[in-house]
PDB file of C-alpha atoms in Angstrom:
ATOM      1  CA  GLN U  14      12.592 -11.560  -0.648  1.00 68.00           C
ATOM      2  CA  LYS U  15      13.179  -9.930   2.709  1.00 74.00           C
ATOM      3  CA  GLU U  16      16.862  -9.186   3.443  1.00 88.00           C
ATOM      4  CA  VAL U  17      16.624 -10.747   6.910  1.00 92.00           C
ATOM      5  CA  GLU U  18      13.954 -13.299   7.647  1.00 91.00           C
ATOM      6  CA  GLN U  19      12.732 -14.824  10.885  1.00 92.00           C
ATOM      7  CA  ASN U  20       9.793 -16.950  11.898  1.00 86.00           C
ATOM      8  CA  SER U  21       7.554 -14.626  13.999  1.00 81.00           C
ATOM      9  CA  GLY U  22       6.530 -17.385  16.414  1.00 83.00           C
ATOM     10  CA  PRO U  23       5.595 -17.510  19.202  1.00 92.00           C
ATOM     11  CA  LEU U  24       8.036 -20.170  20.093  1.00 95.00           C
ATOM     12  CA  SER U  25       7.133 -21.799  23.432  1.00 96.00           C
ATOM     13  CA  VAL U  26       9.659 -23.835  25.445  1.00 96.00           C
ATOM     14  CA  PRO U  27       9.468 -25.169  28.992  1.00 97.00           C
ATOM     15  CA  GLU U  28      11.735 -23.704  31.634  1.00 97.00           C
ATOM     16  CA  GLY U  29      15.169 -25.329  31.524  1.00 97.00           C
ATOM     17  CA  ALA U  30      14.908 -26.372  27.870  1.00 97.00           C
ATOM     18  CA  ILE U  31      17.007 -25.136  24.901  1.00 97.00           C
ATOM     19  CA  ALA U  32      15.377 -22.470  22.795  1.00 97.00           C
ATOM     20  CA  SER U  33      16.512 -22.384  19.178  1.00 96.00           C
ATOM     21  CA  LEU U  34      15.890 -19.197  17.158  1.00 97.00           C
ATOM     22  CA  ASN U  35      16.626 -19.051  13.478  1.00 95.00           C
ATOM     23  CA  CYS U  36      17.293 -16.417  10.869  1.00 95.00           C
ATOM     24  CA  THR U  37      18.087 -16.410   7.128  1.00 94.00           C
ATOM     25  CA  TYR U  38      19.486 -13.564   5.036  1.00 92.00           C
ATOM     26  CA  SER U  39      19.638 -12.860   1.309  1.00 90.00           C
ATOM     27  CA  ASP U  40      22.651 -10.518   0.894  1.00 85.00           C
ATOM     28  CA  ARG U  41      25.713 -12.722   0.385  1.00 84.00           C
ATOM     29  CA  GLY U  42      27.843  -9.717   1.050  1.00 83.00           C
ATOM     30  CA  SER U  43      26.651  -9.495   4.674  1.00 83.00           C
ATOM     31  CA  GLN U  44      29.551 -10.413   6.917  1.00 83.00           C
ATOM     32  CA  SER U  45      28.413  -9.855  10.497  1.00 88.00           C
ATOM     33  CA  PHE U  46      25.240 -10.555  12.365  1.00 93.00           C
ATOM     34  CA  PHE U  47      23.697  -9.595  15.634  1.00 95.00           C
ATOM     35  CA  TRP U  48      20.987 -10.732  17.984  1.00 96.00           C
ATOM     36  CA  TYR U  49      18.923  -8.178  19.836  1.00 96.00           C
ATOM     37  CA  ARG U  50      16.446  -8.879  22.630  1.00 97.00           C
ATOM     38  CA  GLN U  51      13.367  -6.716  23.012  1.00 95.00           C
ATOM     39  CA  TYR U  52      11.028  -6.953  25.978  1.00 95.00           C
ATOM     40  CA  SER U  53       7.405  -5.901  25.384  1.00 91.00           C
ATOM     41  CA  GLY U  54       7.135  -2.093  25.339  1.00 88.00           C
ATOM     42  CA  LYS U  55      10.930  -1.671  25.710  1.00 92.00           C
ATOM     43  CA  SER U  56      13.834  -0.853  23.382  1.00 93.00           C
ATOM     44  CA  PRO U  57      16.034  -3.484  21.760  1.00 94.00           C
ATOM     45  CA  GLU U  58      19.376  -4.347  23.380  1.00 94.00           C
ATOM     46  CA  LEU U  59      22.299  -6.224  21.861  1.00 94.00           C
ATOM     47  CA  ILE U  60      22.963  -9.669  23.313  1.00 95.00           C
ATOM     48  CA  MET U  61      25.227 -11.382  20.740  1.00 94.00           C
ATOM     49  CA  SER U  62      27.306 -10.623  17.703  1.00 92.00           C
ATOM     50  CA  ILE U  63      28.956 -13.043  15.325  1.00 93.00           C
ATOM     51  CA  TYR U  64      31.408 -12.253  12.566  1.00 89.00           C
ATOM     52  CA  SER U  65      32.719 -15.601  11.276  1.00 88.00           C
ATOM     53  CA  ASN U  66      31.423 -19.037  10.447  1.00 91.00           C
ATOM     54  CA  GLY U  67      30.899 -21.399  13.378  1.00 93.00           C
ATOM     55  CA  ASP U  68      29.748 -20.966  16.930  1.00 94.00           C
ATOM     56  CA  LYS U  69      30.263 -18.208  19.487  1.00 94.00           C
ATOM     57  CA  GLU U  70      29.316 -18.855  23.048  1.00 96.00           C
ATOM     58  CA  ASP U  71      28.542 -16.387  25.806  1.00 95.00           C
ATOM     59  CA  GLY U  72      27.124 -17.756  28.996  1.00 96.00           C
ATOM     60  CA  ARG U  73      23.772 -19.462  28.203  1.00 97.00           C
ATOM     61  CA  PHE U  74      23.798 -18.004  24.668  1.00 97.00           C
ATOM     62  CA  THR U  75      25.400 -19.505  21.573  1.00 97.00           C
ATOM     63  CA  ALA U  76      25.258 -17.795  18.149  1.00 96.00           C
ATOM     64  CA  GLN U  77      25.806 -19.825  15.037  1.00 96.00           C
ATOM     65  CA  LEU U  78      26.694 -18.545  11.558  1.00 94.00           C
ATOM     66  CA  ASN U  79      26.718 -20.537   8.329  1.00 93.00           C
ATOM     67  CA  LYS U  80      27.629 -18.248   5.484  1.00 90.00           C
ATOM     68  CA  ALA U  81      27.316 -20.889   2.785  1.00 91.00           C
ATOM     69  CA  SER U  82      23.701 -21.539   3.788  1.00 92.00           C
ATOM     70  CA  GLN U  83      23.094 -17.845   4.699  1.00 92.00           C
ATOM     71  CA  TYR U  84      21.753 -18.928   8.049  1.00 94.00           C
ATOM     72  CA  VAL U  85      22.140 -17.521  11.566  1.00 96.00           C
ATOM     73  CA  SER U  86      20.824 -19.050  14.735  1.00 96.00           C
ATOM     74  CA  LEU U  87      20.733 -18.325  18.488  1.00 97.00           C
ATOM     75  CA  LEU U  88      20.519 -21.033  21.072  1.00 97.00           C
ATOM     76  CA  ILE U  89      19.509 -20.277  24.631  1.00 97.00           C
ATOM     77  CA  ARG U  90      20.359 -23.019  27.057  1.00 98.00           C
ATOM     78  CA  ASP U  91      18.508 -23.537  30.406  1.00 97.00           C
ATOM     79  CA  SER U  92      15.799 -21.110  29.304  1.00 97.00           C
ATOM     80  CA  GLN U  93      14.332 -18.998  32.020  1.00 97.00           C
ATOM     81  CA  PRO U  94      11.003 -17.125  32.187  1.00 96.00           C
ATOM     82  CA  SER U  95      13.037 -13.889  32.125  1.00 96.00           C
ATOM     83  CA  ASP U  96      14.184 -14.892  28.623  1.00 97.00           C
ATOM     84  CA  SER U  97      10.622 -14.432  27.398  1.00 97.00           C
ATOM     85  CA  ALA U  98      10.921 -11.606  24.848  1.00 96.00           C
ATOM     86  CA  THR U  99      11.171 -10.930  21.097  1.00 95.00           C
ATOM     87  CA  TYR U 100      14.548 -11.765  19.540  1.00 97.00           C
ATOM     88  CA  LEU U 101      15.650  -9.767  16.565  1.00 96.00           C
ATOM     89  CA  CYS U 102      18.268 -10.878  14.083  1.00 96.00           C
ATOM     90  CA  ALA U 103      20.150  -8.138  12.281  1.00 94.00           C
ATOM     91  CA  GLY U 104      22.847  -7.789   9.690  1.00 92.00           C
ATOM     92  CA  TYR U 105      24.428  -5.072   7.588  1.00 85.00           C
ATOM     93  CA  THR U 106      22.978  -4.985   4.092  1.00 75.00           C
ATOM     94  CA  GLY U 107      23.057  -2.815   0.990  1.00 69.00           C
ATOM     95  CA  GLY U 108      26.703  -1.865   1.179  1.00 69.00           C
ATOM     96  CA  GLY U 109      26.966  -1.609   4.945  1.00 68.00           C
ATOM     97  CA  ASN U 110      25.353   1.606   5.954  1.00 72.00           C
ATOM     98  CA  LYS U 111      22.256   0.253   7.542  1.00 83.00           C
ATOM     99  CA  LEU U 112      21.698  -2.463  10.111  1.00 89.00           C
ATOM    100  CA  THR U 113      18.666  -4.380   8.852  1.00 91.00           C
ATOM    101  CA  PHE U 114      16.478  -6.212  11.240  1.00 93.00           C
ATOM    102  CA  GLY U 115      14.237  -9.240  10.851  1.00 93.00           C
ATOM    103  CA  THR U 116      10.670  -9.071  12.103  1.00 92.00           C
ATOM    104  CA  GLY U 117      11.696 -10.884  15.270  1.00 93.00           C
ATOM    105  CA  THR U 118      10.700 -14.172  16.957  1.00 95.00           C
ATOM    106  CA  GLN U 119       8.664 -14.036  20.101  1.00 94.00           C
ATOM    107  CA  LEU U 120       9.923 -16.531  22.692  1.00 96.00           C
ATOM    108  CA  LYS U 121       7.794 -17.696  25.560  1.00 96.00           C
ATOM    109  CA  VAL U 122       9.396 -19.683  28.331  1.00 97.00           C
ATOM    110  CA  GLU U 123       6.778 -21.458  30.387  1.00 95.00           C
ATOM    111  CA  LEU U 124       6.975 -22.558  33.949  1.00 89.00           C
TER     112      LEU U 124
ATOM    113  CA  ASN V   6      26.144   8.025  32.152  1.00 52.00           C
ATOM    114  CA  ALA V   7      23.065   8.821  30.143  1.00 72.00           C
ATOM    115  CA  GLY V   8      21.941   6.594  27.342  1.00 91.00           C
ATOM    116  CA  VAL V   9      19.984   7.669  24.261  1.00 96.00           C
ATOM    117  CA  MET V  10      17.324  10.057  25.275  1.00 96.00           C
ATOM    118  CA  GLN V  11      14.169  10.415  23.206  1.00 97.00           C
ATOM    119  CA  ASN V  12      11.315  12.777  23.657  1.00 97.00           C
ATOM    120  CA  PRO V  13       8.444  12.951  23.720  1.00 97.00           C
ATOM    121  CA  ARG V  14       7.810   9.393  24.833  1.00 96.00           C
ATOM    122  CA  HIS V  15       4.260   9.629  23.696  1.00 97.00           C
ATOM    123  CA  LEU V  16       2.828  12.065  21.142  1.00 97.00           C
ATOM    124  CA  VAL V  17      -0.790  12.419  19.899  1.00 98.00           C
ATOM    125  CA  ARG V  18      -1.488  14.305  16.764  1.00 97.00           C
ATOM    126  CA  ARG V  19      -4.493  14.834  14.561  1.00 97.00           C
ATOM    127  CA  ARG V  20      -4.343  14.161  10.868  1.00 97.00           C
ATOM    128  CA  GLY V  21      -2.602  17.003   9.040  1.00 97.00           C
ATOM    129  CA  GLN V  22      -0.532  18.193  11.983  1.00 98.00           C
ATOM    130  CA  GLU V  23       3.240  17.986  12.328  1.00 98.00           C
ATOM    131  CA  ALA V  24       5.115  15.673  14.587  1.00 98.00           C
ATOM    132  CA  ARG V  25       8.665  16.400  15.797  1.00 98.00           C
ATOM    133  CA  LEU V  26      10.649  13.649  17.554  1.00 98.00           C
ATOM    134  CA  ARG V  27      13.930  14.403  19.303  1.00 98.00           C
ATOM    135  CA  CYS V  28      16.872  12.209  20.017  1.00 97.00           C
ATOM    136  CA  SER V  29      20.003  12.939  22.043  1.00 97.00           C
ATOM    137  CA  PRO V  30      22.629  10.272  21.441  1.00 95.00           C
ATOM    138  CA  VAL V  31      24.964   8.732  23.983  1.00 93.00           C
ATOM    139  CA  LYS V  32      27.685  11.248  24.848  1.00 91.00           C
ATOM    140  CA  GLY V  33      30.566  10.848  22.378  1.00 87.00           C
ATOM    141  CA  HIS V  34      28.411   9.015  19.757  1.00 89.00           C
ATOM    142  CA  SER V  35      28.476  10.664  16.402  1.00 88.00           C
ATOM    143  CA  HIS V  36      26.184   8.255  14.470  1.00 91.00           C
ATOM    144  CA  VAL V  37      22.416   8.398  14.796  1.00 95.00           C
ATOM    145  CA  TYR V  38      19.843   6.027  13.318  1.00 95.00           C
ATOM    146  CA  TRP V  39      16.117   6.280  13.237  1.00 97.00           C
ATOM    147  CA  TYR V  40      13.857   3.138  12.958  1.00 97.00           C
ATOM    148  CA  ARG V  41      10.107   2.747  12.836  1.00 97.00           C
ATOM    149  CA  GLN V  42       8.374  -0.156  14.484  1.00 95.00           C
ATOM    150  CA  LEU V  43       4.895  -1.368  13.752  1.00 89.00           C
ATOM    151  CA  PRO V  44       3.306  -4.301  15.546  1.00 77.00           C
ATOM    152  CA  GLU V  45       4.300  -7.623  13.896  1.00 72.00           C
ATOM    153  CA  GLU V  46       6.641  -5.847  11.462  1.00 78.00           C
ATOM    154  CA  GLY V  47       9.894  -5.447  13.285  1.00 83.00           C
ATOM    155  CA  LEU V  48      12.266  -2.532  13.082  1.00 92.00           C
ATOM    156  CA  LYS V  49      12.354  -0.740   9.779  1.00 94.00           C
ATOM    157  CA  PHE V  50      15.423   1.333   8.964  1.00 93.00           C
ATOM    158  CA  MET V  51      14.612   4.957   8.107  1.00 95.00           C
ATOM    159  CA  VAL V  52      17.743   7.047   8.083  1.00 95.00           C
ATOM    160  CA  TYR V  53      21.402   7.188   9.178  1.00 93.00           C
ATOM    161  CA  LEU V  54      22.963  10.486  10.103  1.00 94.00           C
ATOM    162  CA  GLN V  55      26.262  11.840  11.307  1.00 92.00           C
ATOM    163  CA  LYS V  56      26.675  15.363  12.563  1.00 89.00           C
ATOM    164  CA  GLU V  57      25.304  17.733   9.834  1.00 89.00           C
ATOM    165  CA  ASN V  58      25.230  14.947   7.248  1.00 93.00           C
ATOM    166  CA  ILE V  59      22.626  12.449   6.057  1.00 94.00           C
ATOM    167  CA  ILE V  60      24.523   9.274   5.214  1.00 91.00           C
ATOM    168  CA  ASP V  61      21.762   6.981   4.160  1.00 91.00           C
ATOM    169  CA  GLU V  62      18.047   7.925   3.891  1.00 93.00           C
ATOM    170  CA  SER V  63      17.008   4.944   1.825  1.00 91.00           C
ATOM    171  CA  GLY V  64      14.321   3.974   4.311  1.00 92.00           C
ATOM    172  CA  MET V  65      12.654   7.374   4.497  1.00 94.00           C
ATOM    173  CA  PRO V  66       9.394   7.983   2.719  1.00 94.00           C
ATOM    174  CA  LYS V  67       9.965  10.502  -0.113  1.00 90.00           C
ATOM    175  CA  GLU V  68       7.318  12.940   1.113  1.00 94.00           C
ATOM    176  CA  ARG V  69       6.502  14.464   4.505  1.00 97.00           C
ATOM    177  CA  PHE V  70       9.448  12.909   6.382  1.00 97.00           C
ATOM    178  CA  SER V  71      12.732  14.622   7.073  1.00 97.00           C
ATOM    179  CA  ALA V  72      15.617  14.181   9.524  1.00 97.00           C
ATOM    180  CA  GLU V  73      18.527  16.279  10.763  1.00 96.00           C
ATOM    181  CA  PHE V  74      21.394  15.974  13.127  1.00 95.00           C
ATOM    182  CA  PRO V  75      22.765  19.520  13.593  1.00 93.00           C
ATOM    183  CA  LYS V  76      26.190  20.377  14.854  1.00 90.00           C
ATOM    184  CA  GLU V  77      24.674  21.392  18.135  1.00 90.00           C
ATOM    185  CA  GLY V  78      21.579  19.839  19.715  1.00 92.00           C
ATOM    186  CA  PRO V  79      19.568  16.669  19.252  1.00 95.00           C
ATOM    187  CA  SER V  80      18.654  14.840  16.118  1.00 97.00           C
ATOM    188  CA  ILE V  81      15.175  15.592  14.881  1.00 98.00           C
ATOM    189  CA  LEU V  82      12.754  13.394  12.941  1.00 98.00           C
ATOM    190  CA  ARG V  83      10.054  15.559  11.426  1.00 98.00           C
ATOM    191  CA  ILE V  84       6.812  14.251  10.017  1.00 98.00           C
ATOM    192  CA  GLN V  85       4.652  16.810   8.278  1.00 98.00           C
ATOM    193  CA  GLN V  86       0.884  16.449   7.625  1.00 98.00           C
ATOM    194  CA  VAL V  87       0.644  13.201   9.561  1.00 97.00           C
ATOM    195  CA  VAL V  88      -1.740  10.438   8.495  1.00 96.00           C
ATOM    196  CA  ARG V  89      -3.103   7.517  10.550  1.00 94.00           C
ATOM    197  CA  GLY V  90      -0.559   5.196   8.880  1.00 93.00           C
ATOM    198  CA  ASP V  91       2.227   7.134  10.587  1.00 96.00           C
ATOM    199  CA  SER V  92       1.116   5.783  13.941  1.00 96.00           C
ATOM    200  CA  ALA V  93       4.054   3.703  15.214  1.00 96.00           C
ATOM    201  CA  ALA V  94       6.904   3.626  17.663  1.00 96.00           C
ATOM    202  CA  TYR V  95       9.939   5.522  16.378  1.00 98.00           C
ATOM    203  CA  PHE V  96      13.247   4.420  17.845  1.00 97.00           C
ATOM    204  CA  CYS V  97      16.465   6.378  17.730  1.00 97.00           C
ATOM    205  CA  ALA V  98      19.754   4.608  18.157  1.00 95.00           C
ATOM    206  CA  SER V  99      23.327   5.808  18.324  1.00 94.00           C
ATOM    207  CA  SER V 100      26.773   4.280  17.886  1.00 90.00           C
ATOM    208  CA  PRO V 101      30.332   5.392  18.484  1.00 83.00           C
ATOM    209  CA  PRO V 102      32.496   6.717  15.519  1.00 77.00           C
ATOM    210  CA  SER V 103      33.804   3.183  14.658  1.00 70.00           C
ATOM    211  CA  ARG V 104      31.468   1.880  12.038  1.00 59.00           C
ATOM    212  CA  MET V 105      29.695  -1.377  11.625  1.00 62.00           C
ATOM    213  CA  THR V 106      30.174  -2.712  15.070  1.00 71.00           C
ATOM    214  CA  GLY V 107      26.502  -3.623  14.996  1.00 78.00           C
ATOM    215  CA  GLU V 108      26.169  -2.336  18.563  1.00 85.00           C
ATOM    216  CA  LEU V 109      23.436   0.256  18.461  1.00 91.00           C
ATOM    217  CA  PHE V 110      22.272   1.816  21.687  1.00 93.00           C
ATOM    218  CA  PHE V 111      18.535   2.398  21.467  1.00 95.00           C
ATOM    219  CA  GLY V 112      16.442   4.970  23.154  1.00 96.00           C
ATOM    220  CA  GLU V 113      13.085   4.032  24.733  1.00 95.00           C
ATOM    221  CA  GLY V 114      11.244   5.219  21.632  1.00 96.00           C
ATOM    222  CA  SER V 115       8.610   7.777  20.832  1.00 97.00           C
ATOM    223  CA  ARG V 116       5.124   6.446  20.310  1.00 96.00           C
ATOM    224  CA  LEU V 117       3.143   8.426  17.863  1.00 97.00           C
ATOM    225  CA  THR V 118      -0.654   8.134  17.670  1.00 97.00           C
ATOM    226  CA  VAL V 119      -2.483   9.903  14.847  1.00 97.00           C
ATOM    227  CA  LEU V 120      -6.150  10.413  15.470  1.00 95.00           C
TER     228      LEU V 120
END
């Protein structure tokens, strides 16, 4: 079982719609989670972090964490073509020394 | 305010040669991480270093791969006797001394092609 799992997609949504990206994790000891965005051919950049159960909102982005279900999600409201990228879910695993990434979900926002 | 600098950006090697990838972290950052990325496979953790110390190398292959972060100078990821399967993008990231913030600053990556 992978430590952090994501559906690779691609996930296609029309412009203006809500994009929902999901992630599950296996290490119950993991406490904090992060969403990175990676444009094609570029390096990943952090867009959201979440440390406690519930929702955290930042502009058009909302991160959700459910520790009981070991589930993390990212919602992107009013999706724009510029949101088209691969979204990587990450969490600290194995005692906390390494940030483990999922394989990423490719999001395509269509005009 | 320079970010993480990696060089070379692109490197071509023949099987059996050595590859050396360099990473200069953000000024003031003392933690360096190396990740490997293959198409469709996401970022795979390789090694976590602090100045002059390897903290976690659980993702490093046991043979041919080594990493260092000396007191002075950049971090180096060294791959000896490269094989075609080593072809990948290698990303370096750095973070400030406070641990587990999850905010890693990534370089643009070094893309290794083994012929």
